Amino acid sequence: QAQLVESGGGLVQAGGSLRLSCAVSTQTFSSSDFGWFRQAPGKGREFVASITWNGDTEYRESVKGRFTISRDNRKDIVFLEMDSLRPEDTAVYYCAAGVGGGDDLEAYDDWGQGTQVTVSS
């Protein structure tokens, strides 16, 4: 079972940038897939981006060209670089670990506690 700890959230103006980090404690980091999800108040948790063990990425349509997911297999960290942020990106962002997850929330076994991102207009 992996333990995940997100950081890097905060308050930013529209058009600004943030980089989220997810520190992962597991023996199987290099063979695991990871995803970022978000949940806005009153809404369900939704897929944002994912990265496979070999670096293949997938993004939610609304964040393509603005967000970039990456991983550091030496330091066991997953990143989400978020540029050109919009008020509608405001949510709690969660990191998740699994195998073959992609955009399927149910495919992820382990989750972090989340980090708040607030984008002001």
PDB file of C-alpha atoms in Angstrom:
ATOM      1  CA  GLN A   1       0.000   0.000   0.000  1.00  0.00           C
ATOM      2  CA  ALA A   2       1.365   3.413  -1.005  1.00  0.00           C
ATOM      3  CA  GLN A   3       1.218   6.548   1.101  1.00  0.00           C
ATOM      4  CA  LEU A   4       0.819   9.810  -0.786  1.00  0.00           C
ATOM      5  CA  VAL A   5       1.235  13.367   0.478  1.00  0.00           C
ATOM      6  CA  GLU A   6       0.275  16.325  -1.711  1.00  0.00           C
ATOM      7  CA  SER A   7       1.666  19.832  -1.367  1.00  0.00           C
ATOM      8  CA  GLY A   8       1.912  23.044  -3.327  1.00  0.00           C
ATOM      9  CA  GLY A   9      -1.676  24.229  -3.291  1.00  0.00           C
ATOM     10  CA  GLY A  10      -2.667  27.785  -2.468  1.00  0.00           C
ATOM     11  CA  LEU A  11      -4.395  30.952  -3.604  1.00  0.00           C
ATOM     12  CA  VAL A  12      -3.507  32.389  -7.010  1.00  0.00           C
ATOM     13  CA  GLN A  13      -5.011  34.936  -9.366  1.00  0.00           C
ATOM     14  CA  ALA A  14      -6.500  33.895 -12.669  1.00  0.00           C
ATOM     15  CA  GLY A  15      -3.760  33.436 -15.241  1.00  0.00           C
ATOM     16  CA  GLY A  16      -1.238  32.419 -12.612  1.00  0.00           C
ATOM     17  CA  SER A  17       0.611  29.166 -12.041  1.00  0.00           C
ATOM     18  CA  LEU A  18       1.069  26.568  -9.339  1.00  0.00           C
ATOM     19  CA  ARG A  19       3.044  23.342  -9.137  1.00  0.00           C
ATOM     20  CA  LEU A  20       1.603  20.538  -7.070  1.00  0.00           C
ATOM     21  CA  SER A  21       3.819  17.786  -5.718  1.00  0.00           C
ATOM     22  CA  CYS A  22       2.875  14.307  -4.545  1.00  0.00           C
ATOM     23  CA  ALA A  23       5.489  12.548  -2.426  1.00  0.00           C
ATOM     24  CA  VAL A  24       4.959   8.794  -2.574  1.00  0.00           C
ATOM     25  CA  SER A  25       6.120   6.171  -0.080  1.00  0.00           C
ATOM     26  CA  THR A  26       6.079   2.762  -1.737  1.00  0.00           C
ATOM     27  CA  GLN A  27       8.406   0.008  -2.852  1.00  0.00           C
ATOM     28  CA  THR A  28       6.844  -0.018  -6.308  1.00  0.00           C
ATOM     29  CA  PHE A  29       6.967   3.613  -7.435  1.00  0.00           C
ATOM     30  CA  SER A  30       8.693   2.950 -10.747  1.00  0.00           C
ATOM     31  CA  SER A  31       6.086   0.357 -11.785  1.00  0.00           C
ATOM     32  CA  SER A  32       3.041   2.318 -10.626  1.00  0.00           C
ATOM     33  CA  ASP A  33       0.694   4.585 -12.528  1.00  0.00           C
ATOM     34  CA  PHE A  34      -0.443   7.859 -10.991  1.00  0.00           C
ATOM     35  CA  GLY A  35      -3.323  10.235 -11.412  1.00  0.00           C
ATOM     36  CA  TRP A  36      -4.417  13.665 -10.288  1.00  0.00           C
ATOM     37  CA  PHE A  37      -8.085  14.230  -9.540  1.00  0.00           C
ATOM     38  CA  ARG A  38      -9.970  17.229  -8.194  1.00  0.00           C
ATOM     39  CA  GLN A  39     -13.165  17.902  -6.329  1.00  0.00           C
ATOM     40  CA  ALA A  40     -14.919  21.260  -6.217  1.00  0.00           C
ATOM     41  CA  PRO A  41     -17.491  22.090  -3.518  1.00  0.00           C
ATOM     42  CA  GLY A  42     -20.762  20.297  -4.158  1.00  0.00           C
ATOM     43  CA  LYS A  43     -19.352  18.297  -7.081  1.00  0.00           C
ATOM     44  CA  GLY A  44     -17.991  14.813  -7.594  1.00  0.00           C
ATOM     45  CA  ARG A  45     -14.331  13.950  -7.870  1.00  0.00           C
ATOM     46  CA  GLU A  46     -13.130  14.286 -11.465  1.00  0.00           C
ATOM     47  CA  PHE A  47     -10.109  13.201 -13.443  1.00  0.00           C
ATOM     48  CA  VAL A  48      -7.447  15.793 -14.242  1.00  0.00           C
ATOM     49  CA  ALA A  49      -4.358  13.960 -15.521  1.00  0.00           C
ATOM     50  CA  SER A  50      -2.546  10.641 -15.340  1.00  0.00           C
ATOM     51  CA  ILE A  51       0.884   9.233 -16.060  1.00  0.00           C
ATOM     52  CA  THR A  52       1.822   5.597 -16.569  1.00  0.00           C
ATOM     53  CA  TRP A  53       4.881   3.814 -15.282  1.00  0.00           C
ATOM     54  CA  ASN A  54       6.596   4.422 -18.656  1.00  0.00           C
ATOM     55  CA  GLY A  55       5.620   8.078 -18.955  1.00  0.00           C
ATOM     56  CA  ASP A  56       2.495   8.024 -21.105  1.00  0.00           C
ATOM     57  CA  THR A  57       0.172  10.851 -20.143  1.00  0.00           C
ATOM     58  CA  GLU A  58      -3.531  11.598 -20.406  1.00  0.00           C
ATOM     59  CA  TYR A  59      -5.398  14.831 -19.636  1.00  0.00           C
ATOM     60  CA  ARG A  60      -8.863  16.110 -19.075  1.00  0.00           C
ATOM     61  CA  GLU A  61      -9.913  18.085 -22.130  1.00  0.00           C
ATOM     62  CA  SER A  62     -10.306  21.381 -20.257  1.00  0.00           C
ATOM     63  CA  VAL A  63      -6.729  21.315 -18.934  1.00  0.00           C
ATOM     64  CA  LYS A  64      -4.914  20.248 -22.101  1.00  0.00           C
ATOM     65  CA  GLY A  65      -2.204  22.751 -23.006  1.00  0.00           C
ATOM     66  CA  ARG A  66      -2.335  24.307 -19.502  1.00  0.00           C
ATOM     67  CA  PHE A  67      -1.459  21.448 -17.120  1.00  0.00           C
ATOM     68  CA  THR A  68       1.510  19.079 -17.289  1.00  0.00           C
ATOM     69  CA  ILE A  69       1.908  15.891 -15.269  1.00  0.00           C
ATOM     70  CA  SER A  70       5.369  14.432 -14.703  1.00  0.00           C
ATOM     71  CA  ARG A  71       7.187  12.036 -12.421  1.00  0.00           C
ATOM     72  CA  ASP A  72      10.641  11.758 -10.838  1.00  0.00           C
ATOM     73  CA  ASN A  73      11.461   8.072 -10.431  1.00  0.00           C
ATOM     74  CA  ARG A  74      14.583   8.837  -8.424  1.00  0.00           C
ATOM     75  CA  LYS A  75      12.816  10.919  -5.780  1.00  0.00           C
ATOM     76  CA  ASP A  76       9.430   9.149  -5.914  1.00  0.00           C
ATOM     77  CA  ILE A  77       7.487  12.333  -6.588  1.00  0.00           C
ATOM     78  CA  VAL A  78       4.678  13.084  -9.025  1.00  0.00           C
ATOM     79  CA  PHE A  79       4.133  16.669 -10.177  1.00  0.00           C
ATOM     80  CA  LEU A  80       1.266  18.624 -11.665  1.00  0.00           C
ATOM     81  CA  GLU A  81       2.355  21.889 -13.237  1.00  0.00           C
ATOM     82  CA  MET A  82      -0.670  24.155 -13.673  1.00  0.00           C
ATOM     83  CA  ASP A  83      -0.444  27.266 -15.857  1.00  0.00           C
ATOM     84  CA  SER A  84      -3.029  29.781 -17.051  1.00  0.00           C
ATOM     85  CA  LEU A  85      -5.216  28.921 -14.109  1.00  0.00           C
ATOM     86  CA  ARG A  86      -8.912  29.763 -14.221  1.00  0.00           C
ATOM     87  CA  PRO A  87     -11.469  30.250 -11.434  1.00  0.00           C
ATOM     88  CA  GLU A  88     -13.139  27.002 -12.532  1.00  0.00           C
ATOM     89  CA  ASP A  89      -9.935  25.133 -11.627  1.00  0.00           C
ATOM     90  CA  THR A  90     -10.661  25.850  -7.956  1.00  0.00           C
ATOM     91  CA  ALA A  91     -10.905  22.549  -6.101  1.00  0.00           C
ATOM     92  CA  VAL A  92      -9.174  20.173  -3.734  1.00  0.00           C
ATOM     93  CA  TYR A  93      -6.599  18.274  -5.779  1.00  0.00           C
ATOM     94  CA  TYR A  94      -5.838  14.649  -4.971  1.00  0.00           C
ATOM     95  CA  CYS A  95      -2.985  12.400  -6.029  1.00  0.00           C
ATOM     96  CA  ALA A  96      -3.704   8.688  -6.504  1.00  0.00           C
ATOM     97  CA  ALA A  97      -1.668   5.547  -7.189  1.00  0.00           C
ATOM     98  CA  GLY A  98      -2.689   2.412  -9.024  1.00  0.00           C
ATOM     99  CA  VAL A  99      -2.093   0.231 -12.052  1.00  0.00           C
ATOM    100  CA  GLY A 100      -3.708   0.947 -15.390  1.00  0.00           C
ATOM    101  CA  GLY A 101      -5.884   3.689 -13.929  1.00  0.00           C
ATOM    102  CA  GLY A 102      -6.012   6.305 -16.635  1.00  0.00           C
ATOM    103  CA  ASP A 103      -9.113   8.422 -16.066  1.00  0.00           C
ATOM    104  CA  ASP A 104     -10.948   5.722 -14.082  1.00  0.00           C
ATOM    105  CA  LEU A 105     -11.236   6.862 -10.465  1.00  0.00           C
ATOM    106  CA  GLU A 106     -12.187   3.349  -9.317  1.00  0.00           C
ATOM    107  CA  ALA A 107      -8.921   1.902 -10.665  1.00  0.00           C
ATOM    108  CA  TYR A 108      -6.785   3.736  -8.121  1.00  0.00           C
ATOM    109  CA  ASP A 109      -6.039   2.018  -4.834  1.00  0.00           C
ATOM    110  CA  ASP A 110      -4.284   4.651  -2.745  1.00  0.00           C
ATOM    111  CA  TRP A 111      -5.052   8.335  -2.287  1.00  0.00           C
ATOM    112  CA  GLY A 112      -3.519  11.357  -0.652  1.00  0.00           C
ATOM    113  CA  GLN A 113      -5.326  13.737   1.660  1.00  0.00           C
ATOM    114  CA  GLY A 114      -5.609  16.491  -0.962  1.00  0.00           C
ATOM    115  CA  THR A 115      -4.375  20.051  -1.329  1.00  0.00           C
ATOM    116  CA  GLN A 116      -6.574  23.104  -1.863  1.00  0.00           C
ATOM    117  CA  VAL A 117      -6.189  25.201  -5.004  1.00  0.00           C
ATOM    118  CA  THR A 118      -8.117  28.456  -5.153  1.00  0.00           C
ATOM    119  CA  VAL A 119      -8.064  30.665  -8.244  1.00  0.00           C
ATOM    120  CA  SER A 120      -9.462  34.166  -7.836  1.00  0.00           C
ATOM    121  CA  SER A 121     -10.924  36.136 -10.726  1.00  0.00           C
TER     122      SER A 121
END
